[in-house]
Amino acid sequence: MNFSQEAAVWSCTSCGGELGLIKVGFTYMKGNFEIDLPACAVCGLVLVPENLALGKMAEVERILEDK
Amino acid sequence: MKTSREDKTPIQDLSAFHESASLRAVTGPSLRPGGFRLTDRGISLGGFSPGARILDVGCGTGASVEYLRRKYRFSALGIDMSGSLFRKTGEADTIPPLAVARAEALPFTDCCCDGVLCECVLSLVKEPKRAVEEFSRVLRSGGFLILSDIYDRTGCNAFPCSPATSSGCPSTLRSRPFIEALLEDSGFVLLAWEDHTRYLKELVAQLILSNGSPLEFHDLCCLFDSGCAGSPDLRRTRPGYFLLVAQKMTKRETVHG
């Protein structure tokens, strides 16, 4: 399931709003990144999908660590 | 039938990736780690006068040529072995001067440039020794070379080879000593060497975050042993990214060398 599909099946628990994809900037291990993630169109809460947290971020961490 | 991929070393496979939309979506038109931040850094370490003639070798889209002309008012021009990324539309006076040519055979007269810029390109060149000799040839005495590229931070080539045999070297993730020897052999003196590996790591990490499938940048991920089943040669290295500035020695320095 890609992030766009994730946005379609989830709704915001905080305000009940629908989710849409927005560009989210974040810093991790001194690196600056951007990624399109599902976020609430009403209150702005961001959904971090499991495959990102446990999958892609693990790859990112492996690359960023200074081996 | 031998394929073009079989002719290339693992790093040279990346040349096709340079022209991909996936890379441009992440880097923008600069197509390299660090983007214009490292271009600015290199320019600041050199000693260019206004209107300096700067040659961008491996200019890709021509973005750096446009940048140098716009920001620094340099008389910048570029060459690339592929013209597929050249901008061909727009007002005639805004299209930068670009040409298709190889780094190993620059179509310019001797001593005609004040500076040569070569960013994230030399590792893709089949004959780096010849290319660096060409850089020296087209630079005037005292001219500056700004070079940035991927390198092996372990300090020794996975397959050690001297600059004289570099055309047959199986590993093109080269070490700092190898690169410095290339420069010295072509009459350059090294003014500055800086490590900017964090930009390379950021680029690779951003590609993973931005793309659904890693297949398109398989070899680039394998530089960092990110779980891809890539070249064993690359997995033995410690990849990094450097920026250096070197100066072509004057004849007096050569005589008294």
PDB file of C-alpha atoms in Angstrom:
ATOM      1  CA  MET A   1       0.000   0.000   0.000  1.00  0.00           C
ATOM      2  CA  ASN A   2       1.572   3.344  -0.971  1.00  0.00           C
ATOM      3  CA  PHE A   3       1.170   6.524   1.036  1.00  0.00           C
ATOM      4  CA  SER A   4      -1.584   7.843  -1.195  1.00  0.00           C
ATOM      5  CA  GLN A   5      -3.571   4.695  -0.572  1.00  0.00           C
ATOM      6  CA  GLU A   6      -2.868   4.973   3.138  1.00  0.00           C
ATOM      7  CA  ALA A   7      -4.351   8.459   3.115  1.00  0.00           C
ATOM      8  CA  ALA A   8      -7.547   7.113   1.574  1.00  0.00           C
ATOM      9  CA  VAL A   9      -8.261   4.446   4.217  1.00  0.00           C
ATOM     10  CA  TRP A  10      -7.364   6.423   7.358  1.00  0.00           C
ATOM     11  CA  SER A  11      -9.174   9.341   9.020  1.00  0.00           C
ATOM     12  CA  CYS A  12      -7.938  11.681  11.718  1.00  0.00           C
ATOM     13  CA  THR A  13      -8.714  10.464  15.276  1.00  0.00           C
ATOM     14  CA  SER A  14      -8.230  13.978  16.616  1.00  0.00           C
ATOM     15  CA  CYS A  15     -10.837  15.769  14.529  1.00  0.00           C
ATOM     16  CA  GLY A  16     -12.263  13.237  12.096  1.00  0.00           C
ATOM     17  CA  GLY A  17     -10.864  15.025   9.090  1.00  0.00           C
ATOM     18  CA  GLU A  18      -9.897  13.323   5.851  1.00  0.00           C
ATOM     19  CA  LEU A  19      -6.232  12.721   5.085  1.00  0.00           C
ATOM     20  CA  GLY A  20      -4.384  14.031   2.086  1.00  0.00           C
ATOM     21  CA  LEU A  21      -0.741  13.918   0.981  1.00  0.00           C
ATOM     22  CA  ILE A  22       1.466  16.859   1.999  1.00  0.00           C
ATOM     23  CA  LYS A  23       5.204  17.434   1.801  1.00  0.00           C
ATOM     24  CA  VAL A  24       6.743  16.967   5.270  1.00  0.00           C
ATOM     25  CA  GLY A  25      10.243  18.141   6.110  1.00  0.00           C
ATOM     26  CA  PHE A  26      12.193  16.531   8.934  1.00  0.00           C
ATOM     27  CA  THR A  27      15.688  16.206  10.341  1.00  0.00           C
ATOM     28  CA  TYR A  28      17.142  12.817  11.194  1.00  0.00           C
ATOM     29  CA  MET A  29      20.708  12.088  12.255  1.00  0.00           C
ATOM     30  CA  LYS A  30      21.757  15.582  11.167  1.00  0.00           C
ATOM     31  CA  GLY A  31      20.332  15.064   7.693  1.00  0.00           C
ATOM     32  CA  ASN A  32      17.462  17.133   6.265  1.00  0.00           C
ATOM     33  CA  PHE A  33      14.794  15.311   4.259  1.00  0.00           C
ATOM     34  CA  GLU A  34      11.413  15.738   2.632  1.00  0.00           C
ATOM     35  CA  ILE A  35       8.715  13.154   2.009  1.00  0.00           C
ATOM     36  CA  ASP A  36       5.068  13.192   0.974  1.00  0.00           C
ATOM     37  CA  LEU A  37       2.991  11.813   3.856  1.00  0.00           C
ATOM     38  CA  PRO A  38      -0.696  11.501   4.705  1.00  0.00           C
ATOM     39  CA  ALA A  39      -1.822  14.370   6.922  1.00  0.00           C
ATOM     40  CA  CYS A  40      -5.131  15.676   8.197  1.00  0.00           C
ATOM     41  CA  ALA A  41      -6.512  18.422   5.991  1.00  0.00           C
ATOM     42  CA  VAL A  42      -8.194  20.025   9.041  1.00  0.00           C
ATOM     43  CA  CYS A  43      -5.734  19.902  11.955  1.00  0.00           C
ATOM     44  CA  GLY A  44      -2.491  18.960  10.215  1.00  0.00           C
ATOM     45  CA  LEU A  45      -1.643  15.825  12.188  1.00  0.00           C
ATOM     46  CA  VAL A  46       0.752  13.623  10.152  1.00  0.00           C
ATOM     47  CA  LEU A  47       0.418   9.859   9.734  1.00  0.00           C
ATOM     48  CA  VAL A  48       3.722   7.977   9.682  1.00  0.00           C
ATOM     49  CA  PRO A  49       2.962   4.629   8.003  1.00  0.00           C
ATOM     50  CA  GLU A  50       4.475   1.498   9.501  1.00  0.00           C
ATOM     51  CA  ASN A  51       6.378   0.625   6.328  1.00  0.00           C
ATOM     52  CA  LEU A  52       8.116   4.001   6.538  1.00  0.00           C
ATOM     53  CA  ALA A  53       8.973   3.806  10.218  1.00  0.00           C
ATOM     54  CA  LEU A  54      10.152   0.195  10.148  1.00  0.00           C
ATOM     55  CA  GLY A  55      11.261  -0.126   6.532  1.00  0.00           C
ATOM     56  CA  LYS A  56      12.584   2.914   4.725  1.00  0.00           C
ATOM     57  CA  MET A  57      13.822   4.676   7.875  1.00  0.00           C
ATOM     58  CA  ALA A  58      15.859   1.597   8.769  1.00  0.00           C
ATOM     59  CA  GLU A  59      17.528   1.856   5.352  1.00  0.00           C
ATOM     60  CA  VAL A  60      18.065   5.584   5.850  1.00  0.00           C
ATOM     61  CA  GLU A  61      19.615   4.995   9.272  1.00  0.00           C
ATOM     62  CA  ARG A  62      21.998   2.406   7.836  1.00  0.00           C
ATOM     63  CA  ILE A  63      23.179   4.878   5.223  1.00  0.00           C
ATOM     64  CA  LEU A  64      23.544   7.825   7.586  1.00  0.00           C
ATOM     65  CA  GLU A  65      25.500   6.036  10.287  1.00  0.00           C
ATOM     66  CA  ASP A  66      29.210   6.621   9.823  1.00  0.00           C
ATOM     67  CA  LYS A  67      30.593   3.099   9.329  1.00  0.00           C
TER      68      LYS A  67
ATOM     69  CA  MET B   1      26.738 -10.086 -27.400  1.00  0.00           C
ATOM     70  CA  LYS B   2      28.537  -7.852 -24.970  1.00  0.00           C
ATOM     71  CA  THR B   3      26.239  -5.210 -23.497  1.00  0.00           C
ATOM     72  CA  SER B   4      27.184  -1.631 -22.696  1.00  0.00           C
ATOM     73  CA  ARG B   5      26.702  -2.456 -19.003  1.00  0.00           C
ATOM     74  CA  GLU B   6      29.402  -5.134 -19.213  1.00  0.00           C
ATOM     75  CA  ASP B   7      31.823  -2.580 -20.622  1.00  0.00           C
ATOM     76  CA  LYS B   8      31.433  -0.375 -17.587  1.00  0.00           C
ATOM     77  CA  THR B   9      32.678  -0.557 -14.036  1.00  0.00           C
ATOM     78  CA  PRO B  10      30.041  -0.468 -11.257  1.00  0.00           C
ATOM     79  CA  ILE B  11      30.363   3.291 -10.828  1.00  0.00           C
ATOM     80  CA  GLN B  12      30.129   3.965 -14.545  1.00  0.00           C
ATOM     81  CA  ASP B  13      26.745   2.191 -14.574  1.00  0.00           C
ATOM     82  CA  LEU B  14      25.575   5.246 -12.681  1.00  0.00           C
ATOM     83  CA  SER B  15      26.022   7.463 -15.742  1.00  0.00           C
ATOM     84  CA  ALA B  16      22.595   6.415 -17.032  1.00  0.00           C
ATOM     85  CA  PHE B  17      21.116   7.066 -13.606  1.00  0.00           C
ATOM     86  CA  HIS B  18      22.382  10.655 -13.850  1.00  0.00           C
ATOM     87  CA  GLU B  19      19.885  11.225 -16.663  1.00  0.00           C
ATOM     88  CA  SER B  20      16.926   9.739 -14.812  1.00  0.00           C
ATOM     89  CA  ALA B  21      13.846  11.663 -13.765  1.00  0.00           C
ATOM     90  CA  SER B  22      14.016  10.056 -10.304  1.00  0.00           C
ATOM     91  CA  LEU B  23      17.366  11.678  -9.567  1.00  0.00           C
ATOM     92  CA  ARG B  24      16.271  15.075 -10.910  1.00  0.00           C
ATOM     93  CA  ALA B  25      13.163  14.949  -8.721  1.00  0.00           C
ATOM     94  CA  VAL B  26      15.434  14.819  -5.654  1.00  0.00           C
ATOM     95  CA  THR B  27      18.454  16.930  -6.609  1.00  0.00           C
ATOM     96  CA  GLY B  28      16.861  19.416  -8.932  1.00  0.00           C
ATOM     97  CA  PRO B  29      18.839  20.358 -12.056  1.00  0.00           C
ATOM     98  CA  SER B  30      22.250  20.057 -10.361  1.00  0.00           C
ATOM     99  CA  LEU B  31      22.156  16.218 -10.397  1.00  0.00           C
ATOM    100  CA  ARG B  32      24.741  15.779  -7.638  1.00  0.00           C
ATOM    101  CA  PRO B  33      25.249  15.706  -3.863  1.00  0.00           C
ATOM    102  CA  GLY B  34      25.370  19.119  -2.242  1.00  0.00           C
ATOM    103  CA  GLY B  35      24.087  20.922  -5.308  1.00  0.00           C
ATOM    104  CA  PHE B  36      25.161  24.533  -5.670  1.00  0.00           C
ATOM    105  CA  ARG B  37      26.326  24.701  -2.037  1.00  0.00           C
ATOM    106  CA  LEU B  38      29.491  22.850  -3.043  1.00  0.00           C
ATOM    107  CA  THR B  39      29.803  24.838  -6.262  1.00  0.00           C
ATOM    108  CA  ASP B  40      29.795  28.025  -4.169  1.00  0.00           C
ATOM    109  CA  ARG B  41      32.307  26.514  -1.765  1.00  0.00           C
ATOM    110  CA  GLY B  42      34.662  25.608  -4.600  1.00  0.00           C
ATOM    111  CA  ILE B  43      34.382  29.042  -6.180  1.00  0.00           C
ATOM    112  CA  SER B  44      35.148  30.660  -2.817  1.00  0.00           C
ATOM    113  CA  LEU B  45      38.346  28.603  -2.488  1.00  0.00           C
ATOM    114  CA  GLY B  46      39.575  29.634  -5.924  1.00  0.00           C
ATOM    115  CA  GLY B  47      40.694  33.077  -6.959  1.00  0.00           C
ATOM    116  CA  PHE B  48      38.537  33.975  -9.921  1.00  0.00           C
ATOM    117  CA  SER B  49      38.214  37.467 -11.304  1.00  0.00           C
ATOM    118  CA  PRO B  50      34.943  38.888 -12.668  1.00  0.00           C
ATOM    119  CA  GLY B  51      34.335  37.656 -16.176  1.00  0.00           C
ATOM    120  CA  ALA B  52      36.553  34.603 -15.670  1.00  0.00           C
ATOM    121  CA  ARG B  53      36.147  31.886 -18.283  1.00  0.00           C
ATOM    122  CA  ILE B  54      35.015  28.733 -16.502  1.00  0.00           C
ATOM    123  CA  LEU B  55      34.505  25.391 -18.219  1.00  0.00           C
ATOM    124  CA  ASP B  56      32.047  22.973 -16.620  1.00  0.00           C
ATOM    125  CA  VAL B  57      33.049  19.450 -17.633  1.00  0.00           C
ATOM    126  CA  GLY B  58      30.132  17.056 -17.454  1.00  0.00           C
ATOM    127  CA  CYS B  59      27.605  19.866 -17.288  1.00  0.00           C
ATOM    128  CA  GLY B  60      24.506  17.648 -17.439  1.00  0.00           C
ATOM    129  CA  THR B  61      21.541  20.005 -17.743  1.00  0.00           C
ATOM    130  CA  GLY B  62      23.762  23.073 -17.918  1.00  0.00           C
ATOM    131  CA  ALA B  63      22.382  24.269 -14.599  1.00  0.00           C
ATOM    132  CA  SER B  64      25.816  25.089 -13.168  1.00  0.00           C
ATOM    133  CA  VAL B  65      26.771  27.026 -16.280  1.00  0.00           C
ATOM    134  CA  GLU B  66      23.610  29.107 -15.950  1.00  0.00           C
ATOM    135  CA  TYR B  67      24.250  29.503 -12.227  1.00  0.00           C
ATOM    136  CA  LEU B  68      27.846  30.690 -12.676  1.00  0.00           C
ATOM    137  CA  ARG B  69      26.804  33.151 -15.383  1.00  0.00           C
ATOM    138  CA  ARG B  70      23.895  34.506 -13.359  1.00  0.00           C
ATOM    139  CA  LYS B  71      25.400  34.679  -9.848  1.00  0.00           C
ATOM    140  CA  TYR B  72      29.070  35.357 -10.519  1.00  0.00           C
ATOM    141  CA  ARG B  73      28.906  36.877 -14.010  1.00  0.00           C
ATOM    142  CA  PHE B  74      31.559  34.392 -15.133  1.00  0.00           C
ATOM    143  CA  SER B  75      31.948  33.614 -18.790  1.00  0.00           C
ATOM    144  CA  ALA B  76      30.911  30.018 -18.181  1.00  0.00           C
ATOM    145  CA  LEU B  77      30.387  27.265 -20.721  1.00  0.00           C
ATOM    146  CA  GLY B  78      29.849  23.551 -20.491  1.00  0.00           C
ATOM    147  CA  ILE B  79      30.451  20.235 -22.187  1.00  0.00           C
ATOM    148  CA  ASP B  80      28.863  16.849 -21.608  1.00  0.00           C
ATOM    149  CA  MET B  81      29.258  13.506 -23.339  1.00  0.00           C
ATOM    150  CA  SER B  82      25.475  13.426 -23.660  1.00  0.00           C
ATOM    151  CA  GLY B  83      23.423  16.376 -24.768  1.00  0.00           C
ATOM    152  CA  SER B  84      20.149  14.718 -23.831  1.00  0.00           C
ATOM    153  CA  LEU B  85      19.616  16.976 -20.807  1.00  0.00           C
ATOM    154  CA  PHE B  86      20.518  20.256 -22.509  1.00  0.00           C
ATOM    155  CA  ARG B  87      17.742  22.844 -22.401  1.00  0.00           C
ATOM    156  CA  LYS B  88      16.773  23.651 -25.946  1.00  0.00           C
ATOM    157  CA  THR B  89      13.794  25.942 -25.446  1.00  0.00           C
ATOM    158  CA  GLY B  90      13.448  29.510 -24.243  1.00  0.00           C
ATOM    159  CA  GLU B  91      14.827  32.873 -25.308  1.00  0.00           C
ATOM    160  CA  ALA B  92      17.975  32.484 -27.359  1.00  0.00           C
ATOM    161  CA  ASP B  93      20.030  34.730 -25.083  1.00  0.00           C
ATOM    162  CA  THR B  94      19.105  32.661 -22.012  1.00  0.00           C
ATOM    163  CA  ILE B  95      20.211  29.307 -23.380  1.00  0.00           C
ATOM    164  CA  PRO B  96      23.691  28.614 -21.948  1.00  0.00           C
ATOM    165  CA  PRO B  97      26.641  27.754 -24.234  1.00  0.00           C
ATOM    166  CA  LEU B  98      26.838  23.962 -24.085  1.00  0.00           C
ATOM    167  CA  ALA B  99      28.389  21.360 -26.356  1.00  0.00           C
ATOM    168  CA  VAL B 100      28.644  17.594 -26.619  1.00  0.00           C
ATOM    169  CA  ALA B 101      32.208  16.427 -25.991  1.00  0.00           C
ATOM    170  CA  ARG B 102      34.201  14.021 -23.831  1.00  0.00           C
ATOM    171  CA  ALA B 103      36.300  15.027 -20.842  1.00  0.00           C
ATOM    172  CA  GLU B 104      39.219  13.093 -22.355  1.00  0.00           C
ATOM    173  CA  ALA B 105      39.149  15.229 -25.518  1.00  0.00           C
ATOM    174  CA  LEU B 106      38.153  18.788 -24.734  1.00  0.00           C
ATOM    175  CA  PRO B 107      37.460  20.793 -27.904  1.00  0.00           C
ATOM    176  CA  PHE B 108      39.340  23.873 -26.714  1.00  0.00           C
ATOM    177  CA  THR B 109      42.744  25.405 -27.322  1.00  0.00           C
ATOM    178  CA  ASP B 110      45.553  25.310 -24.793  1.00  0.00           C
ATOM    179  CA  CYS B 111      45.466  27.696 -21.842  1.00  0.00           C
ATOM    180  CA  CYS B 112      42.097  29.195 -22.773  1.00  0.00           C
ATOM    181  CA  CYS B 113      40.294  28.795 -19.427  1.00  0.00           C
ATOM    182  CA  ASP B 114      40.669  30.426 -16.033  1.00  0.00           C
ATOM    183  CA  GLY B 115      38.879  27.602 -14.313  1.00  0.00           C
ATOM    184  CA  VAL B 116      37.630  24.072 -14.845  1.00  0.00           C
ATOM    185  CA  LEU B 117      34.697  22.753 -12.863  1.00  0.00           C
ATOM    186  CA  CYS B 118      34.138  19.012 -12.741  1.00  0.00           C
ATOM    187  CA  GLU B 119      31.432  17.998 -10.297  1.00  0.00           C
ATOM    188  CA  CYS B 120      30.485  14.360  -9.651  1.00  0.00           C
ATOM    189  CA  VAL B 121      31.816  13.362 -13.064  1.00  0.00           C
ATOM    190  CA  LEU B 122      35.395  12.055 -12.924  1.00  0.00           C
ATOM    191  CA  SER B 123      34.331   8.719 -11.430  1.00  0.00           C
ATOM    192  CA  LEU B 124      32.210   8.190 -14.553  1.00  0.00           C
ATOM    193  CA  VAL B 125      35.072   8.936 -16.957  1.00  0.00           C
ATOM    194  CA  LYS B 126      36.717   5.893 -18.545  1.00  0.00           C
ATOM    195  CA  GLU B 127      40.148   7.521 -18.762  1.00  0.00           C
ATOM    196  CA  PRO B 128      40.487   9.841 -15.755  1.00  0.00           C
ATOM    197  CA  LYS B 129      44.208  10.360 -16.249  1.00  0.00           C
ATOM    198  CA  ARG B 130      43.634  11.654 -19.750  1.00  0.00           C
ATOM    199  CA  ALA B 131      40.766  13.802 -18.555  1.00  0.00           C
ATOM    200  CA  VAL B 132      42.877  15.469 -15.861  1.00  0.00           C
ATOM    201  CA  GLU B 133      45.620  16.039 -18.433  1.00  0.00           C
ATOM    202  CA  GLU B 134      43.034  17.773 -20.602  1.00  0.00           C
ATOM    203  CA  PHE B 135      41.942  19.922 -17.677  1.00  0.00           C
ATOM    204  CA  SER B 136      45.544  20.998 -17.270  1.00  0.00           C
ATOM    205  CA  ARG B 137      45.967  21.627 -20.968  1.00  0.00           C
ATOM    206  CA  VAL B 138      43.023  23.997 -21.324  1.00  0.00           C
ATOM    207  CA  LEU B 139      43.772  25.885 -18.082  1.00  0.00           C
ATOM    208  CA  ARG B 140      46.050  28.873 -18.162  1.00  0.00           C
ATOM    209  CA  SER B 141      49.039  28.790 -15.818  1.00  0.00           C
ATOM    210  CA  GLY B 142      47.728  29.567 -12.360  1.00  0.00           C
ATOM    211  CA  GLY B 143      44.195  28.547 -13.306  1.00  0.00           C
ATOM    212  CA  PHE B 144      42.032  26.622 -10.878  1.00  0.00           C
ATOM    213  CA  LEU B 145      40.469  23.177 -11.020  1.00  0.00           C
ATOM    214  CA  ILE B 146      37.391  22.602  -8.836  1.00  0.00           C
ATOM    215  CA  LEU B 147      36.744  18.900  -8.543  1.00  0.00           C
ATOM    216  CA  SER B 148      34.110  17.087  -6.536  1.00  0.00           C
ATOM    217  CA  ASP B 149      33.281  13.404  -6.672  1.00  0.00           C
ATOM    218  CA  ILE B 150      32.672  10.136  -4.928  1.00  0.00           C
ATOM    219  CA  TYR B 151      35.765   8.524  -3.393  1.00  0.00           C
ATOM    220  CA  ASP B 152      36.852   5.669  -1.181  1.00  0.00           C
ATOM    221  CA  ARG B 153      37.519   6.917   2.348  1.00  0.00           C
ATOM    222  CA  THR B 154      39.473   3.816   3.292  1.00  0.00           C
ATOM    223  CA  GLY B 155      42.450   5.472   1.648  1.00  0.00           C
ATOM    224  CA  CYS B 156      43.363   2.569  -0.531  1.00  0.00           C
ATOM    225  CA  ASN B 157      41.740   1.382  -3.752  1.00  0.00           C
ATOM    226  CA  ALA B 158      39.854  -1.900  -3.511  1.00  0.00           C
ATOM    227  CA  PHE B 159      41.938  -2.878  -6.526  1.00  0.00           C
ATOM    228  CA  PRO B 160      45.093  -0.807  -6.236  1.00  0.00           C
ATOM    229  CA  CYS B 161      46.224   0.706  -9.476  1.00  0.00           C
ATOM    230  CA  SER B 162      48.492   3.554 -10.437  1.00  0.00           C
ATOM    231  CA  PRO B 163      47.237   6.539 -12.414  1.00  0.00           C
ATOM    232  CA  ALA B 164      49.203   5.193 -15.394  1.00  0.00           C
ATOM    233  CA  THR B 165      46.959   2.152 -15.550  1.00  0.00           C
ATOM    234  CA  SER B 166      43.750   3.854 -14.527  1.00  0.00           C
ATOM    235  CA  SER B 167      42.067   3.136 -17.845  1.00  0.00           C
ATOM    236  CA  GLY B 168      42.073  -0.552 -16.959  1.00  0.00           C
ATOM    237  CA  CYS B 169      41.353  -0.181 -13.259  1.00  0.00           C
ATOM    238  CA  PRO B 170      38.415  -2.408 -12.299  1.00  0.00           C
ATOM    239  CA  SER B 171      37.353  -0.232  -9.375  1.00  0.00           C
ATOM    240  CA  THR B 172      36.491   3.385 -10.091  1.00  0.00           C
ATOM    241  CA  LEU B 173      35.701   4.268  -6.481  1.00  0.00           C
ATOM    242  CA  ARG B 174      39.091   5.859  -6.142  1.00  0.00           C
ATOM    243  CA  SER B 175      41.079   6.867  -3.112  1.00  0.00           C
ATOM    244  CA  ARG B 176      42.390  10.255  -2.128  1.00  0.00           C
ATOM    245  CA  PRO B 177      46.041   9.263  -2.789  1.00  0.00           C
ATOM    246  CA  PHE B 178      45.075   8.065  -6.262  1.00  0.00           C
ATOM    247  CA  ILE B 179      43.261  11.304  -7.062  1.00  0.00           C
ATOM    248  CA  GLU B 180      46.077  13.448  -5.688  1.00  0.00           C
ATOM    249  CA  ALA B 181      48.579  11.526  -7.802  1.00  0.00           C
ATOM    250  CA  LEU B 182      46.471  12.192 -10.909  1.00  0.00           C
ATOM    251  CA  LEU B 183      46.626  15.899 -10.152  1.00  0.00           C
ATOM    252  CA  GLU B 184      50.341  15.981  -9.423  1.00  0.00           C
ATOM    253  CA  ASP B 185      51.159  14.059 -12.602  1.00  0.00           C
ATOM    254  CA  SER B 186      49.312  16.703 -14.619  1.00  0.00           C
ATOM    255  CA  GLY B 187      51.028  19.699 -13.089  1.00  0.00           C
ATOM    256  CA  PHE B 188      48.520  20.645 -10.418  1.00  0.00           C
ATOM    257  CA  VAL B 189      49.217  21.650  -6.820  1.00  0.00           C
ATOM    258  CA  LEU B 190      46.463  20.821  -4.340  1.00  0.00           C
ATOM    259  CA  LEU B 191      45.190  23.883  -2.503  1.00  0.00           C
ATOM    260  CA  ALA B 192      42.318  22.397  -0.521  1.00  0.00           C
ATOM    261  CA  TRP B 193      40.637  19.034   0.093  1.00  0.00           C
ATOM    262  CA  GLU B 194      37.368  18.840   1.988  1.00  0.00           C
ATOM    263  CA  ASP B 195      35.194  15.870   2.871  1.00  0.00           C
ATOM    264  CA  HIS B 196      31.471  16.381   2.264  1.00  0.00           C
ATOM    265  CA  THR B 197      30.276  12.816   2.642  1.00  0.00           C
ATOM    266  CA  ARG B 198      27.159  13.914   4.493  1.00  0.00           C
ATOM    267  CA  TYR B 199      25.770  15.339   1.240  1.00  0.00           C
ATOM    268  CA  LEU B 200      26.194  11.998  -0.500  1.00  0.00           C
ATOM    269  CA  LYS B 201      24.510  10.165   2.347  1.00  0.00           C
ATOM    270  CA  GLU B 202      21.654  12.663   2.387  1.00  0.00           C
ATOM    271  CA  LEU B 203      21.135  12.191  -1.340  1.00  0.00           C
ATOM    272  CA  VAL B 204      21.030   8.404  -1.139  1.00  0.00           C
ATOM    273  CA  ALA B 205      18.729   8.501   1.883  1.00  0.00           C
ATOM    274  CA  GLN B 206      16.408  10.990   0.184  1.00  0.00           C
ATOM    275  CA  LEU B 207      16.238   8.768  -2.909  1.00  0.00           C
ATOM    276  CA  ILE B 208      15.104   5.878  -0.740  1.00  0.00           C
ATOM    277  CA  LEU B 209      12.462   8.030   0.926  1.00  0.00           C
ATOM    278  CA  SER B 210      11.205   9.507  -2.331  1.00  0.00           C
ATOM    279  CA  ASN B 211      11.032   6.389  -4.476  1.00  0.00           C
ATOM    280  CA  GLY B 212       8.826   3.345  -4.190  1.00  0.00           C
ATOM    281  CA  SER B 213      11.362   0.972  -5.742  1.00  0.00           C
ATOM    282  CA  PRO B 214      15.124   0.998  -5.198  1.00  0.00           C
ATOM    283  CA  LEU B 215      15.824  -0.800  -8.461  1.00  0.00           C
ATOM    284  CA  GLU B 216      16.442   2.378 -10.406  1.00  0.00           C
ATOM    285  CA  PHE B 217      19.284   3.385  -8.101  1.00  0.00           C
ATOM    286  CA  HIS B 218      20.388  -0.078  -7.096  1.00  0.00           C
ATOM    287  CA  ASP B 219      24.102   0.527  -7.559  1.00  0.00           C
ATOM    288  CA  LEU B 220      24.012   3.854  -5.723  1.00  0.00           C
ATOM    289  CA  CYS B 221      22.407   2.181  -2.689  1.00  0.00           C
ATOM    290  CA  CYS B 222      25.043  -0.525  -2.833  1.00  0.00           C
ATOM    291  CA  LEU B 223      27.713   2.100  -2.232  1.00  0.00           C
ATOM    292  CA  PHE B 224      26.486   2.029   1.362  1.00  0.00           C
ATOM    293  CA  ASP B 225      25.704  -1.688   1.578  1.00  0.00           C
ATOM    294  CA  SER B 226      22.095  -0.804   2.156  1.00  0.00           C
ATOM    295  CA  GLY B 227      20.944  -4.357   1.786  1.00  0.00           C
ATOM    296  CA  CYS B 228      21.051  -4.373  -2.012  1.00  0.00           C
ATOM    297  CA  ALA B 229      22.792  -7.314  -3.616  1.00  0.00           C
ATOM    298  CA  GLY B 230      25.308  -5.214  -5.475  1.00  0.00           C
ATOM    299  CA  SER B 231      28.935  -5.374  -6.498  1.00  0.00           C
ATOM    300  CA  PRO B 232      31.191  -7.017  -3.875  1.00  0.00           C
ATOM    301  CA  ASP B 233      33.916  -4.575  -4.917  1.00  0.00           C
ATOM    302  CA  LEU B 234      31.805  -1.638  -3.780  1.00  0.00           C
ATOM    303  CA  ARG B 235      30.842  -3.282  -0.507  1.00  0.00           C
ATOM    304  CA  ARG B 236      34.507  -3.418   0.548  1.00  0.00           C
ATOM    305  CA  THR B 237      34.870   0.346   0.290  1.00  0.00           C
ATOM    306  CA  ARG B 238      33.906   3.230   2.564  1.00  0.00           C
ATOM    307  CA  PRO B 239      32.289   5.671   0.142  1.00  0.00           C
ATOM    308  CA  GLY B 240      32.577   9.394   0.623  1.00  0.00           C
ATOM    309  CA  TYR B 241      32.288  12.641  -1.292  1.00  0.00           C
ATOM    310  CA  PHE B 242      35.038  15.206  -1.616  1.00  0.00           C
ATOM    311  CA  LEU B 243      35.572  18.708  -2.904  1.00  0.00           C
ATOM    312  CA  LEU B 244      39.039  19.832  -3.893  1.00  0.00           C
ATOM    313  CA  VAL B 245      40.580  22.914  -5.424  1.00  0.00           C
ATOM    314  CA  ALA B 246      43.876  22.637  -7.268  1.00  0.00           C
ATOM    315  CA  GLN B 247      45.959  25.127  -9.189  1.00  0.00           C
ATOM    316  CA  LYS B 248      47.886  24.608 -12.384  1.00  0.00           C
ATOM    317  CA  MET B 249      51.504  25.304 -11.626  1.00  0.00           C
ATOM    318  CA  THR B 250      53.207  28.070 -13.506  1.00  0.00           C
ATOM    319  CA  LYS B 251      56.220  27.302 -15.666  1.00  0.00           C
ATOM    320  CA  ARG B 252      58.540  28.842 -13.051  1.00  0.00           C
ATOM    321  CA  GLU B 253      57.206  26.429 -10.401  1.00  0.00           C
ATOM    322  CA  THR B 254      57.651  23.548 -12.811  1.00  0.00           C
ATOM    323  CA  VAL B 255      61.303  24.454 -13.468  1.00  0.00           C
ATOM    324  CA  HIS B 256      62.120  24.840  -9.784  1.00  0.00           C
ATOM    325  CA  GLY B 257      59.774  21.850  -8.804  1.00  0.00           C
TER     326      GLY B 257
END
